XYZ file of C-alpha atoms in Angstrom:
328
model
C -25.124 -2.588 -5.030
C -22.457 -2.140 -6.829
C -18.774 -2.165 -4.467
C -15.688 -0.663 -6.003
C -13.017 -2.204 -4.292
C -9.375 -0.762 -4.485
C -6.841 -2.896 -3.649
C -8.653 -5.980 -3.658
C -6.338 -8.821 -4.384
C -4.090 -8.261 -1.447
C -4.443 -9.872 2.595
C -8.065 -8.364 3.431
C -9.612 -8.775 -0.143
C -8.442 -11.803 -0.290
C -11.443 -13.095 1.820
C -13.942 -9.681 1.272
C -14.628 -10.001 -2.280
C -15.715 -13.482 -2.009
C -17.765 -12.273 0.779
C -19.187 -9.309 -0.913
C -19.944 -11.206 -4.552
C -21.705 -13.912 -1.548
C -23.695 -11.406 -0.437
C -25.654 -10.280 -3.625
C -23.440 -7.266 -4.838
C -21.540 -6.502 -7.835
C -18.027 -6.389 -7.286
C -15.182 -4.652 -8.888
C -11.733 -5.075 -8.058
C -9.109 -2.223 -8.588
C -5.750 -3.814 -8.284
C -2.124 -3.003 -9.489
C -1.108 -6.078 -11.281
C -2.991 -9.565 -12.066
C -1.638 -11.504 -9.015
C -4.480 -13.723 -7.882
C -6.129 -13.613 -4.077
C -4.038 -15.426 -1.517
C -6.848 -18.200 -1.336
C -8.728 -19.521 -4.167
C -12.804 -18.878 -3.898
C -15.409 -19.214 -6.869
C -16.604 -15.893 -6.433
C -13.720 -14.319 -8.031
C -14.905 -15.502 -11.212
C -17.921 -13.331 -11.289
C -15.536 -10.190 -10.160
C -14.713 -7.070 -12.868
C -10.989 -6.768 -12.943
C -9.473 -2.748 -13.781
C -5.650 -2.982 -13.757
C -4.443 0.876 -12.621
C -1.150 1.715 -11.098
C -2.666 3.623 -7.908
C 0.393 5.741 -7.306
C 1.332 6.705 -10.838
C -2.166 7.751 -11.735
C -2.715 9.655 -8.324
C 0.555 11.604 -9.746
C -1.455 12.215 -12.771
C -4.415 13.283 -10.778
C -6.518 10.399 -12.746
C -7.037 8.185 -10.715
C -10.373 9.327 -8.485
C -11.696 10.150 -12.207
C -11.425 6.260 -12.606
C -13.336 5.123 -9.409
C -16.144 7.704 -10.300
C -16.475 6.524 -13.811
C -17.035 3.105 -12.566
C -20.323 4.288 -11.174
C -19.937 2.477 -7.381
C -22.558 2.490 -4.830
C -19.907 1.984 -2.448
C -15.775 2.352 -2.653
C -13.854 0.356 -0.478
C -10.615 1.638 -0.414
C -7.853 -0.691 1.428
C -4.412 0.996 -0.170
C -4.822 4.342 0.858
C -1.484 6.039 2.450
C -1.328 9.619 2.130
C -3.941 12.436 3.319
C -3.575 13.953 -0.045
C -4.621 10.846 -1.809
C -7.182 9.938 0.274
C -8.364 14.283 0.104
C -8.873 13.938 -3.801
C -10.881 10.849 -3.270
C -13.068 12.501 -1.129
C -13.654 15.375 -3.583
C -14.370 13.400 -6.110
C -16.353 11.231 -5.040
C -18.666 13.610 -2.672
C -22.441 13.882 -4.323
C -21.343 10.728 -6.837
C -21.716 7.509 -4.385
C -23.528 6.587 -1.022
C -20.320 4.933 1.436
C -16.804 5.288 1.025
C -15.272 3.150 3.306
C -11.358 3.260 4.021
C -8.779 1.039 5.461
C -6.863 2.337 8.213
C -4.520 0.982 10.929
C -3.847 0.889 14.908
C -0.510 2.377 13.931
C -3.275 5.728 13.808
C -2.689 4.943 17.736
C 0.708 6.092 19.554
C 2.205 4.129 22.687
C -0.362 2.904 24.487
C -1.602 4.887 28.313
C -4.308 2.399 29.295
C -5.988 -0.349 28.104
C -7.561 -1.363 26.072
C -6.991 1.329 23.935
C -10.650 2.913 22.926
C -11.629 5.572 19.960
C -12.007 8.918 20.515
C -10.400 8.606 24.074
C -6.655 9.546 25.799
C -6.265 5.644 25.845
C -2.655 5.901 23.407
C -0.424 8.595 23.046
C -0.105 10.716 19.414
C 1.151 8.763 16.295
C 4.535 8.557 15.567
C 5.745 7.275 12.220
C 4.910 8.303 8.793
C 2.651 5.677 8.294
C 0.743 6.283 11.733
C 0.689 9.870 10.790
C -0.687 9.620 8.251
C -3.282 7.168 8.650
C -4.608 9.299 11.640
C -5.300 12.306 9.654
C -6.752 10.265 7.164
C -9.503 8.995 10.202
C -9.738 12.429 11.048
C -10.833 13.866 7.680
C -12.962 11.847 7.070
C -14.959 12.398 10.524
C -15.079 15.710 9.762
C -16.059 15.098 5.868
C -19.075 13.505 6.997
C -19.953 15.827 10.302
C -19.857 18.752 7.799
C -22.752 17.371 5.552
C -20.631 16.197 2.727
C -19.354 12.365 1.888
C -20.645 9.537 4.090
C -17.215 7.870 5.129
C -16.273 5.003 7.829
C -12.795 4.087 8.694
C -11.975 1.059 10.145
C -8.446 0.086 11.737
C -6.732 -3.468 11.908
C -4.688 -5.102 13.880
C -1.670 -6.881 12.645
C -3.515 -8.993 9.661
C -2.929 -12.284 9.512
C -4.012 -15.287 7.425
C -3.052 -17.998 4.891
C -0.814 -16.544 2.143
C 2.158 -14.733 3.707
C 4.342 -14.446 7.144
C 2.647 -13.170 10.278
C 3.947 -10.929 12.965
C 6.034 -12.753 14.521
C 6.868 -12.673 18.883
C 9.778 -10.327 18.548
C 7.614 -7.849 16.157
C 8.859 -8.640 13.048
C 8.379 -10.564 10.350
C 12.217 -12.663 10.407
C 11.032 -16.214 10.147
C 14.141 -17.318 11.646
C 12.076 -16.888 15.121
C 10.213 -19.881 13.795
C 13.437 -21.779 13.367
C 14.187 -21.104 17.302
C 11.041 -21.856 18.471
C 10.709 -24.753 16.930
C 14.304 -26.082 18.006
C 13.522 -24.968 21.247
C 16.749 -22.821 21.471
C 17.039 -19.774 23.144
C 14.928 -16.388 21.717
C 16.848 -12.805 22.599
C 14.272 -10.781 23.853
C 14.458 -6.938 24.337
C 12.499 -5.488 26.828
C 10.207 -7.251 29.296
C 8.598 -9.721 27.516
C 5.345 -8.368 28.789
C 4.757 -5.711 26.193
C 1.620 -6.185 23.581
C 0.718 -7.056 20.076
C -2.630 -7.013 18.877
C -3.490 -9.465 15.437
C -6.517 -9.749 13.377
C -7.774 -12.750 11.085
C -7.936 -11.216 7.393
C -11.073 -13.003 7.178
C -12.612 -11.372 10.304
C -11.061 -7.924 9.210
C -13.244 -8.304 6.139
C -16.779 -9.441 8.341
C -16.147 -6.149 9.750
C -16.063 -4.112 6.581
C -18.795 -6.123 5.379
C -20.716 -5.476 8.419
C -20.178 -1.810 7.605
C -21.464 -2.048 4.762
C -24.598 -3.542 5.407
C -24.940 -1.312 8.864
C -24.588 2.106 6.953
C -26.684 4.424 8.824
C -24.865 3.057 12.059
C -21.030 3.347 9.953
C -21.449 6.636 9.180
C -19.277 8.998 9.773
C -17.708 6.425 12.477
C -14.227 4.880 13.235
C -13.646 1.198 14.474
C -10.728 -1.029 15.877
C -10.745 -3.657 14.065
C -8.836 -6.724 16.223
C -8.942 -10.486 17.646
C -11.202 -10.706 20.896
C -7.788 -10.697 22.536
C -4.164 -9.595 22.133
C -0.838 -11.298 22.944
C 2.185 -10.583 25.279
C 5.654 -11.256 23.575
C 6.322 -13.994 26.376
C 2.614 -15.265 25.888
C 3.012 -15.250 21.981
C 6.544 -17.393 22.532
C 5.130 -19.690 24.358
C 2.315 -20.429 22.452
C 4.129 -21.004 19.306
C 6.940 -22.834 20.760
C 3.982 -25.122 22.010
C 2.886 -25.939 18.290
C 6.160 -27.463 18.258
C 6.170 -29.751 21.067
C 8.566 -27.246 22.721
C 8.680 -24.903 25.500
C 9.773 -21.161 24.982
C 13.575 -19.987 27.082
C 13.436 -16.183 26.534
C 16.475 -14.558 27.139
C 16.932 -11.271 27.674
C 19.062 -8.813 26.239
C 19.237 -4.958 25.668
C 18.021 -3.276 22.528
C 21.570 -2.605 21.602
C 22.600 -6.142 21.987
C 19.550 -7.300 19.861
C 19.816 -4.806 17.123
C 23.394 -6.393 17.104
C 22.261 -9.675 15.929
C 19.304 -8.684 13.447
C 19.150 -6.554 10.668
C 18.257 -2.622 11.077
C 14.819 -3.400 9.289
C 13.929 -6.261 11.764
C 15.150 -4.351 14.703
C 13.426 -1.314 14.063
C 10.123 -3.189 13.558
C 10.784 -5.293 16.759
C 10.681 -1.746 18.165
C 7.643 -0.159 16.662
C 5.671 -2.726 17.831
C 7.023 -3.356 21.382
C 7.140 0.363 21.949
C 3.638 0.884 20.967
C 2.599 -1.952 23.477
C -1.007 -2.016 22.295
C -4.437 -3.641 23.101
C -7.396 -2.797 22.148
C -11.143 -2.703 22.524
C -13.799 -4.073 19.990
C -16.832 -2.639 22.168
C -17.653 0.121 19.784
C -17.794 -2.359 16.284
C -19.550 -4.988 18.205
C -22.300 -3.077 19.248
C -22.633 -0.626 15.905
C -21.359 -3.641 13.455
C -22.209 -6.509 15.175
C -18.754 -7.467 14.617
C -18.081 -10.914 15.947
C -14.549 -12.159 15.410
C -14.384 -15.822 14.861
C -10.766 -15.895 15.547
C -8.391 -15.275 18.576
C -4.817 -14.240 18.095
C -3.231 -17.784 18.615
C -5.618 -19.725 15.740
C -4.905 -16.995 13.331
C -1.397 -17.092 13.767
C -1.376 -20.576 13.744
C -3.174 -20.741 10.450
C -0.921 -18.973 8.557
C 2.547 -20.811 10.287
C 0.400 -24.204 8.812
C 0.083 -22.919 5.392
C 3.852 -21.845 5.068
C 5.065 -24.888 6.631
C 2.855 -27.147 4.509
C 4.828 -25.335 1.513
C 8.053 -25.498 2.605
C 8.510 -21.968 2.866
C 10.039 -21.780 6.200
C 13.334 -23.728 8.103
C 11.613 -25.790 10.711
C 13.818 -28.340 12.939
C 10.903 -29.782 14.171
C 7.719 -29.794 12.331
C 4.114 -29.053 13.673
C 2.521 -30.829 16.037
C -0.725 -28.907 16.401
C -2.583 -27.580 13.457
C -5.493 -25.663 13.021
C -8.690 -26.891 14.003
């Protein structure tokens, strides 16, 4: 088949175009600019590159005209933000392909009630944030595209991606390296609220087995929704000391109040220390595992550990100590 993918150079493509161009399709790649994948795979080099400014051409109202043109059998679409966006997609593309398939996000999920958190259930409160917001009515129009007879549409929703190539969430919900610097020097790490609240990462690599999986497992996809996350998630205090472990250390959290830790961050860290911690989330893989046959080969801890390998092998972050356990 052939696979439109839009967005495919960035954390997620990075691993499913290889995987798709593997598997026996035809693969084109929609991407802003001509940055390369974050890891280097042979496949790319039998991959169709379009260069298209997503945003300005939505604007225009050109760009669905350019995924239809390009005659998919399936569009994977992993930078949509907006309902209206993602609405003229839909239109356009209804009658002209078989699967559209779209990225969401657990951010589609509010603070979390019970866990884990499953779909189509009171497990989370309502989205907050323009980005949750938006993402949920994105889920929920397509649901209803496909219940009504029209597109066949599945959206699945990571966790917090992680992989080689760029900085992970980090223990405090943010993505300051400094926490790197503490843990490693096994100084103290301010800590709002208990240290018990949740974070839920993915491998980029197993977020893409999972749209692959959808792919493949159409007539089960259809019209569906899936969390998309490691087998397991991590606590703050868990995810501290962990990582302070890599360094031959052992976590001291300290606690403060938010108002002392917004103190000593910036307003951007602070406010996505909060986002996460507030949302407090876990969730369940049940539903992809037994539609998909999802089977993440990653938990939490390995990912994470991956990536803080791959920037410390480059020098990209301040390290007192360096590793001393790497990724298997």
């Amino acid at each position: 088949m052939r696979v439109v993918v839009i967005g495919g150079s960035g954390h997620i493509g990075t691993f499913l175009v290889p995987r798709l161009v593997r598997g026996g399709h035809e693969v084109v790649n929609i991407s802003r600019g001509a940055r390369t994948a974050y890891t280097a795979a042979p496949e790319w080099q039998q991959v169709r590159a379009v260069l298209a400014d997503r945003q300005q051409e939505d604007r225009d109202g050109t760009f669905a005209d350019r995924v239809a043109e390009l005659r998919p059998d399936v569009v994977v679409d992993l930078i949509c933000f907006t309902l209206d966006s993602a609405t003229t997609l839909v239109g356009r593309l209804r009658g002209e392909i078989g699967h559209l398939l779209h990225c969401g996000s657990i951010w589609r999920y509010g603070p979390s009630r019970k866990l884990p958190i499953a779909e189509d259930s009171d497990s989370a409160g309502p989205p907050f944030g323009e980005y949750g917001i938006e993402k949920d009515r994105i889920a929920r129009m397509l649901k209803e595209e496909t219940a009504a007879g029209g597109l066949l549409t599945t959206s699945l929703h990571p966790g917090h991606i992680v992989g080689p190539g760029w900085h992970p969430t980090g223990p405090l919900g943010n993505l300051d390296p400094a926490v790197w610097h503490t843990l490693s020097a096994g100084e103290p790490l301010r800590v709002p609220g208990s240290g018990a609240e949740l974070m839920h990462h993915v491998h980029a690599d197993d977020v893409a087995q999972a749209f692959q999986q959808a792919i493949d497992h159409r007539d089960k996809a259809a019209g569906e929704d899936y969390n998309i996350v490691a087998p397991t998630a991590l606590t703050v205090r868990g995810y501290a000391e962990v990582a302070a472990g890599w360094f031959g250390r052992t976590a001291t959290l300290e606690p403060v109040t938010w108002d002392e830790f917004r103190s000593s961050t910036t307003p951007d860290h602070a406010d996505s220390t909060w986002n996460h911690l507030h949302r407090s989330q876990c969730f369940t893989i049940e539903k992809a595992k037994s539609h998909l046959s999802y089977a993440p080969t990653y938990e939490p801890e390995q990912a994470i550990l991956e990536s803080i390998n791959w920037l410390a092998e480059r020098n990209q972050l301040d390290l007192p100590n360096p590793l001393t356990t790497h990724p298997a």
